[in-house]
Amino acid sequence: MLLAILAVIAGLALLVWSADRFVDGAAATARHLGMPTLLIGMVIIGFGTSAPEMVVSALASLQGNPGLALGNGYGSNITNIALILGITALLCPIAVHSQILRKELPILAGVTLLSGYQLLDGHISRLDAVVLLLVFAATMGWSIWQGMKQRGDALGDDFAHELEDGLMPLKTALLWLFFGLLLLVVSSRILVWGAVEIATALGVSDLIIGLTVVAIGTSLPELASSIVAVRKNEHDLALGNVIGSNLFNTLAVVGIAGAIQPLVVDPEVLYRDWMVMAALTFSLFILGYGIRKAGHINRLEGGLLTLVYVGYAGYLVYTVVSTVTG
């Protein structure tokens, strides 16, 4: 048990560090190749910050742990909105100026409804997974087209500010790109092994471990980047990180895991976890889109989001304690 806990801690630390190196290398390589700033931000950085969830869920699915794969994807979405945006808004209220983000919020809401529909029959088949991946490709294509068409958007300006720092040499960028990806895989294997061992030792499902420890750990890049963004007054970047990550998680993370191996879904995933995820997503839609005014998330709303996460996580911990002591 102690070795498994150490494996989870070490795996998460290495996972977050390697994801950061991978993003730096990928973004610098893209800049050397002449890719537009907004495109780098939406595709390269968006993919990079969701790389931990993708690799962890793919490996979990390969090793026959569908609960861990699904829990990581949905748990990260809940963590992103309730905990990360909540904490970020408590530190500094978030204002939404980007028209691109305002257009992506309804898409995220629709994608969330699609994921709920797929859970109704108790499993995510390979056909379901293919549908998710096709919707993901279409959404990314549309977002890129909108981003390239929308000149002078606030989100593009935020990405430009983020990429202003000195550009690393191409050889260094390629080195970090390769080793970052390699370490992502290695750290994910360590993390998945530790998480499964802990779940087995406690006698609880790997779904619970995926929804809590693993989801929080793989969401750390989004937390760090969102806090840094609002401190630099790049509010749209903070919200864009979360919207982009949740689209990646719902469509690509779950889609890749389901394509590798169909996922059997416990009933509580739909009636507990998906319901919380959906409620948070629609609250984000209302807050971020704004009704008759610019979208924003103030400190009170940030505090409420954080309390929702504390309540949800507390309930999950209660179910674990009840299972262990019962």
XYZ file of C-alpha atoms in Angstrom:
326
model
C 0.000 0.000 0.000
C 2.818 2.430 0.924
C 4.630 1.643 -2.325
C 1.401 2.291 -4.278
C 0.904 5.678 -2.568
C 4.514 6.636 -3.347
C 3.978 5.504 -6.957
C 0.905 7.762 -7.284
C 2.743 10.768 -5.804
C 5.862 10.220 -7.929
C 3.793 9.443 -11.018
C 1.709 12.616 -10.663
C 4.765 14.815 -10.064
C 6.582 13.398 -13.098
C 3.388 13.546 -15.164
C 2.837 17.258 -14.516
C 6.511 18.111 -15.108
C 6.762 16.092 -18.329
C 3.480 17.574 -19.660
C 4.910 21.068 -19.120
C 8.119 20.162 -20.963
C 6.108 18.563 -23.762
C 3.967 21.690 -24.194
C 7.042 23.957 -24.209
C 8.762 21.805 -26.826
C 5.666 21.442 -28.989
C 4.822 25.170 -28.881
C 8.408 26.197 -29.699
C 8.588 23.670 -32.570
C 5.307 25.010 -33.962
C 6.613 28.593 -33.795
C 9.777 27.559 -35.671
C 7.516 26.048 -38.340
C 5.624 29.345 -38.653
C 2.308 28.275 -37.114
C 0.025 31.232 -36.140
C -0.086 32.131 -32.436
C -3.805 31.470 -31.950
C -3.459 28.075 -33.620
C -0.554 27.168 -31.314
C -2.625 28.152 -28.301
C -5.828 26.358 -29.294
C -4.281 23.149 -30.671
C -0.754 22.629 -29.327
C -1.209 24.037 -25.811
C -4.775 22.712 -25.608
C -3.608 19.211 -26.523
C -0.578 19.445 -24.247
C -2.486 20.396 -21.090
C -4.866 17.458 -21.711
C -2.043 15.037 -22.551
C -1.896 13.653 -18.962
C -5.592 12.684 -19.050
C -5.233 11.180 -22.533
C -2.228 9.023 -21.740
C -3.480 7.910 -18.310
C -6.942 6.948 -19.631
C -5.494 5.187 -22.694
C -3.142 3.097 -20.530
C -5.911 2.370 -18.012
C -8.147 1.143 -20.830
C -5.338 -0.987 -22.304
C -4.778 -2.604 -18.905
C -8.486 -3.388 -18.414
C -9.380 -0.627 -15.929
C -12.303 1.177 -17.605
C -13.466 2.811 -14.364
C -10.123 4.556 -13.965
C -10.203 5.734 -17.605
C -13.746 7.119 -17.386
C -13.293 8.498 -13.868
C -10.190 10.385 -14.965
C -11.989 11.981 -17.924
C -15.199 13.011 -16.145
C -13.462 13.703 -12.831
C -11.068 16.104 -14.554
C -14.029 18.002 -16.040
C -15.616 18.387 -12.606
C -12.265 19.425 -11.109
C -11.608 21.937 -13.907
C -14.879 23.830 -13.468
C -15.590 23.527 -9.744
C -12.111 23.526 -8.219
C -9.808 25.206 -10.740
C -12.141 27.967 -11.962
C -13.492 28.313 -8.431
C -10.054 28.881 -6.894
C -8.989 31.097 -9.807
C -12.097 33.300 -9.479
C -11.555 33.569 -5.708
C -8.066 34.929 -6.382
C -9.225 37.247 -9.161
C -12.696 37.551 -10.773
C -12.698 36.270 -14.365
C -14.119 38.418 -17.180
C -14.957 36.877 -20.587
C -14.232 39.011 -23.673
C -13.436 36.430 -26.367
C -16.150 35.789 -28.961
C -14.508 32.440 -29.719
C -15.047 31.258 -26.132
C -18.652 32.478 -26.181
C -19.198 30.304 -29.254
C -17.461 27.283 -27.703
C -19.547 27.298 -24.500
C -22.747 26.070 -26.266
C -20.647 23.377 -28.004
C -19.342 22.160 -24.626
C -22.931 22.033 -23.331
C -24.034 20.007 -26.373
C -21.076 17.630 -26.088
C -21.950 17.063 -22.411
C -25.508 16.064 -23.389
C -24.101 13.687 -26.024
C -21.890 12.010 -23.419
C -24.895 11.543 -21.119
C -26.919 9.957 -23.926
C -24.113 7.473 -24.584
C -24.123 6.411 -20.924
C -27.825 5.447 -20.909
C -27.217 1.859 -22.070
C -24.516 1.213 -19.458
C -21.481 1.097 -21.722
C -19.447 3.082 -24.227
C -18.987 0.944 -27.326
C -16.348 1.384 -30.006
C -19.038 3.002 -32.183
C -19.752 5.487 -29.380
C -16.015 6.156 -29.126
C -15.715 6.741 -32.882
C -18.631 9.208 -32.731
C -16.875 11.098 -29.919
C -13.617 11.248 -31.879
C -15.386 12.425 -35.056
C -17.198 15.157 -33.105
C -13.855 16.100 -31.559
C -12.204 16.407 -34.993
C -15.124 18.491 -36.295
C -15.099 20.733 -33.199
C -11.358 21.318 -33.424
C -11.617 22.073 -37.143
C -14.445 24.545 -36.541
C -12.606 26.226 -33.633
C -9.445 26.609 -35.707
C -11.427 28.061 -38.624
C -13.217 30.489 -36.297
C -9.937 31.444 -34.656
C -8.181 32.151 -37.946
C -11.197 34.099 -39.251
C -11.688 36.172 -36.077
C -8.838 38.675 -36.260
C -7.979 40.632 -33.127
C -9.863 38.310 -30.759
C -9.049 38.671 -27.047
C -8.075 34.994 -26.786
C -5.536 35.357 -29.581
C -4.036 38.398 -27.845
C -3.691 36.416 -24.610
C -1.915 33.571 -26.414
C 0.420 36.084 -28.086
C 1.385 37.495 -24.675
C 2.030 33.994 -23.339
C 4.366 33.166 -26.237
C 6.305 36.417 -26.119
C 9.129 34.965 -24.015
C 12.401 34.003 -25.710
C 12.049 31.245 -28.295
C 14.156 28.143 -27.523
C 16.361 26.717 -30.309
C 14.733 24.129 -32.583
C 17.024 21.297 -31.410
C 16.144 22.003 -27.782
C 12.437 22.178 -28.656
C 12.542 18.807 -30.438
C 14.462 17.283 -27.518
C 11.836 18.413 -25.000
C 9.055 17.310 -27.348
C 10.477 13.768 -27.549
C 11.520 13.311 -23.913
C 8.405 15.054 -22.626
C 6.207 12.565 -24.478
C 8.364 9.622 -23.369
C 8.171 10.671 -19.722
C 4.418 11.218 -20.066
C 3.997 7.549 -20.939
C 6.385 6.311 -18.227
C 4.841 8.457 -15.477
C 1.325 7.448 -16.563
C 2.194 3.764 -16.234
C 3.529 4.386 -12.718
C 0.415 6.389 -11.799
C -2.061 3.831 -13.187
C -0.303 0.971 -11.378
C -0.355 2.850 -8.068
C -3.991 3.911 -8.450
C -5.177 0.374 -9.225
C -3.182 -1.023 -6.275
C -4.715 1.514 -3.883
C -8.239 0.765 -5.143
C -7.637 -2.979 -4.717
C -6.176 -2.560 -1.213
C -9.108 -0.370 -0.080
C -11.680 -2.598 -1.741
C -13.179 0.287 -3.733
C -13.672 0.691 -7.457
C -10.928 2.242 -9.570
C -13.651 4.696 -10.704
C -13.476 6.474 -7.314
C -9.688 6.753 -7.473
C -9.973 8.091 -11.035
C -12.589 10.687 -10.034
C -10.533 12.018 -7.125
C -6.771 11.522 -6.799
C -5.996 10.911 -10.477
C -8.409 13.605 -11.744
C -6.952 16.262 -9.440
C -3.402 15.256 -10.320
C -3.893 15.305 -14.087
C -5.704 18.669 -13.809
C -2.759 20.390 -12.105
C -1.433 21.862 -15.413
C -4.785 23.623 -15.923
C -4.734 24.955 -12.349
C -1.223 26.371 -12.726
C -1.871 27.921 -16.147
C -5.232 29.432 -15.099
C -3.829 31.107 -11.972
C -0.860 32.486 -13.926
C -3.208 33.719 -16.679
C -5.520 35.731 -14.389
C -2.545 37.228 -12.540
C -1.350 38.486 -15.945
C -4.866 39.815 -16.644
C -5.325 37.209 -19.405
C -8.814 36.202 -18.282
C -9.911 34.623 -21.551
C -6.884 32.351 -21.481
C -7.844 31.097 -17.993
C -11.376 30.212 -19.116
C -10.144 28.947 -22.488
C -7.854 26.463 -20.722
C -10.826 24.932 -18.918
C -13.243 24.918 -21.883
C -10.607 23.436 -24.175
C -9.550 20.843 -21.616
C -13.157 19.755 -20.961
C -13.808 19.362 -24.688
C -10.647 17.270 -24.973
C -11.607 15.158 -21.925
C -15.210 14.483 -22.940
C -14.477 13.752 -26.599
C -10.834 12.722 -27.050
C -9.900 11.221 -23.654
C -13.044 9.090 -23.323
C -13.115 8.479 -27.099
C -9.548 7.136 -27.218
C -10.115 4.943 -24.135
C -13.367 3.544 -25.605
C -11.772 2.921 -29.004
C -9.004 0.887 -27.361
C -11.470 -1.154 -25.332
C -15.258 -0.694 -24.881
C -16.020 0.733 -21.433
C -18.557 -0.837 -19.067
C -20.220 2.009 -17.154
C -21.594 1.637 -13.620
C -25.033 3.245 -13.072
C -23.640 5.798 -10.596
C -21.479 7.303 -13.332
C -24.634 8.591 -15.043
C -26.773 9.391 -12.004
C -24.011 10.845 -9.821
C -20.888 11.904 -11.715
C -22.369 12.869 -15.091
C -25.177 14.811 -13.371
C -22.637 16.844 -11.384
C -20.532 17.393 -14.505
C -23.585 18.478 -16.514
C -24.830 20.858 -13.798
C -21.381 22.481 -13.560
C -21.086 22.727 -17.352
C -24.427 24.502 -17.693
C -23.601 26.814 -14.798
C -20.354 27.674 -16.611
C -22.381 28.322 -19.767
C -24.631 30.804 -17.914
C -21.752 32.508 -16.107
C -19.376 32.630 -19.061
C -21.876 33.528 -21.760
C -23.594 36.239 -19.742
C -27.232 37.292 -19.962
C -27.602 40.848 -21.336
C -24.051 41.628 -20.177
C -20.467 40.431 -20.588
C -19.786 37.023 -19.076
C -17.893 36.916 -15.797
C -17.249 34.764 -12.733
C -16.984 36.847 -9.557
C -15.519 35.840 -6.188
C -18.900 34.802 -4.746
C -19.558 32.531 -7.719
C -15.991 31.208 -7.486
C -16.594 30.409 -3.822
C -19.823 28.566 -4.666
C -18.052 26.508 -7.344
C -15.331 25.571 -4.855
C -17.934 24.549 -2.267
C -19.648 22.340 -4.851
C -16.358 20.526 -5.423
C -15.734 20.148 -1.674
C -19.229 18.688 -1.259
C -18.844 16.310 -4.210
C -15.376 15.133 -3.160
C -16.575 14.796 0.436
C -19.403 12.528 -0.696
C -16.975 10.353 -2.662
C -14.687 10.076 0.366
C -17.719 9.145 2.491
C -18.582 6.298 0.090
C -14.974 5.038 0.307
C -15.006 5.141 4.128
C -18.395 3.412 4.212
C -17.098 0.672 1.900
C -13.892 0.132 3.890
C -15.524 0.165 7.354
C -18.665 -1.649 6.199
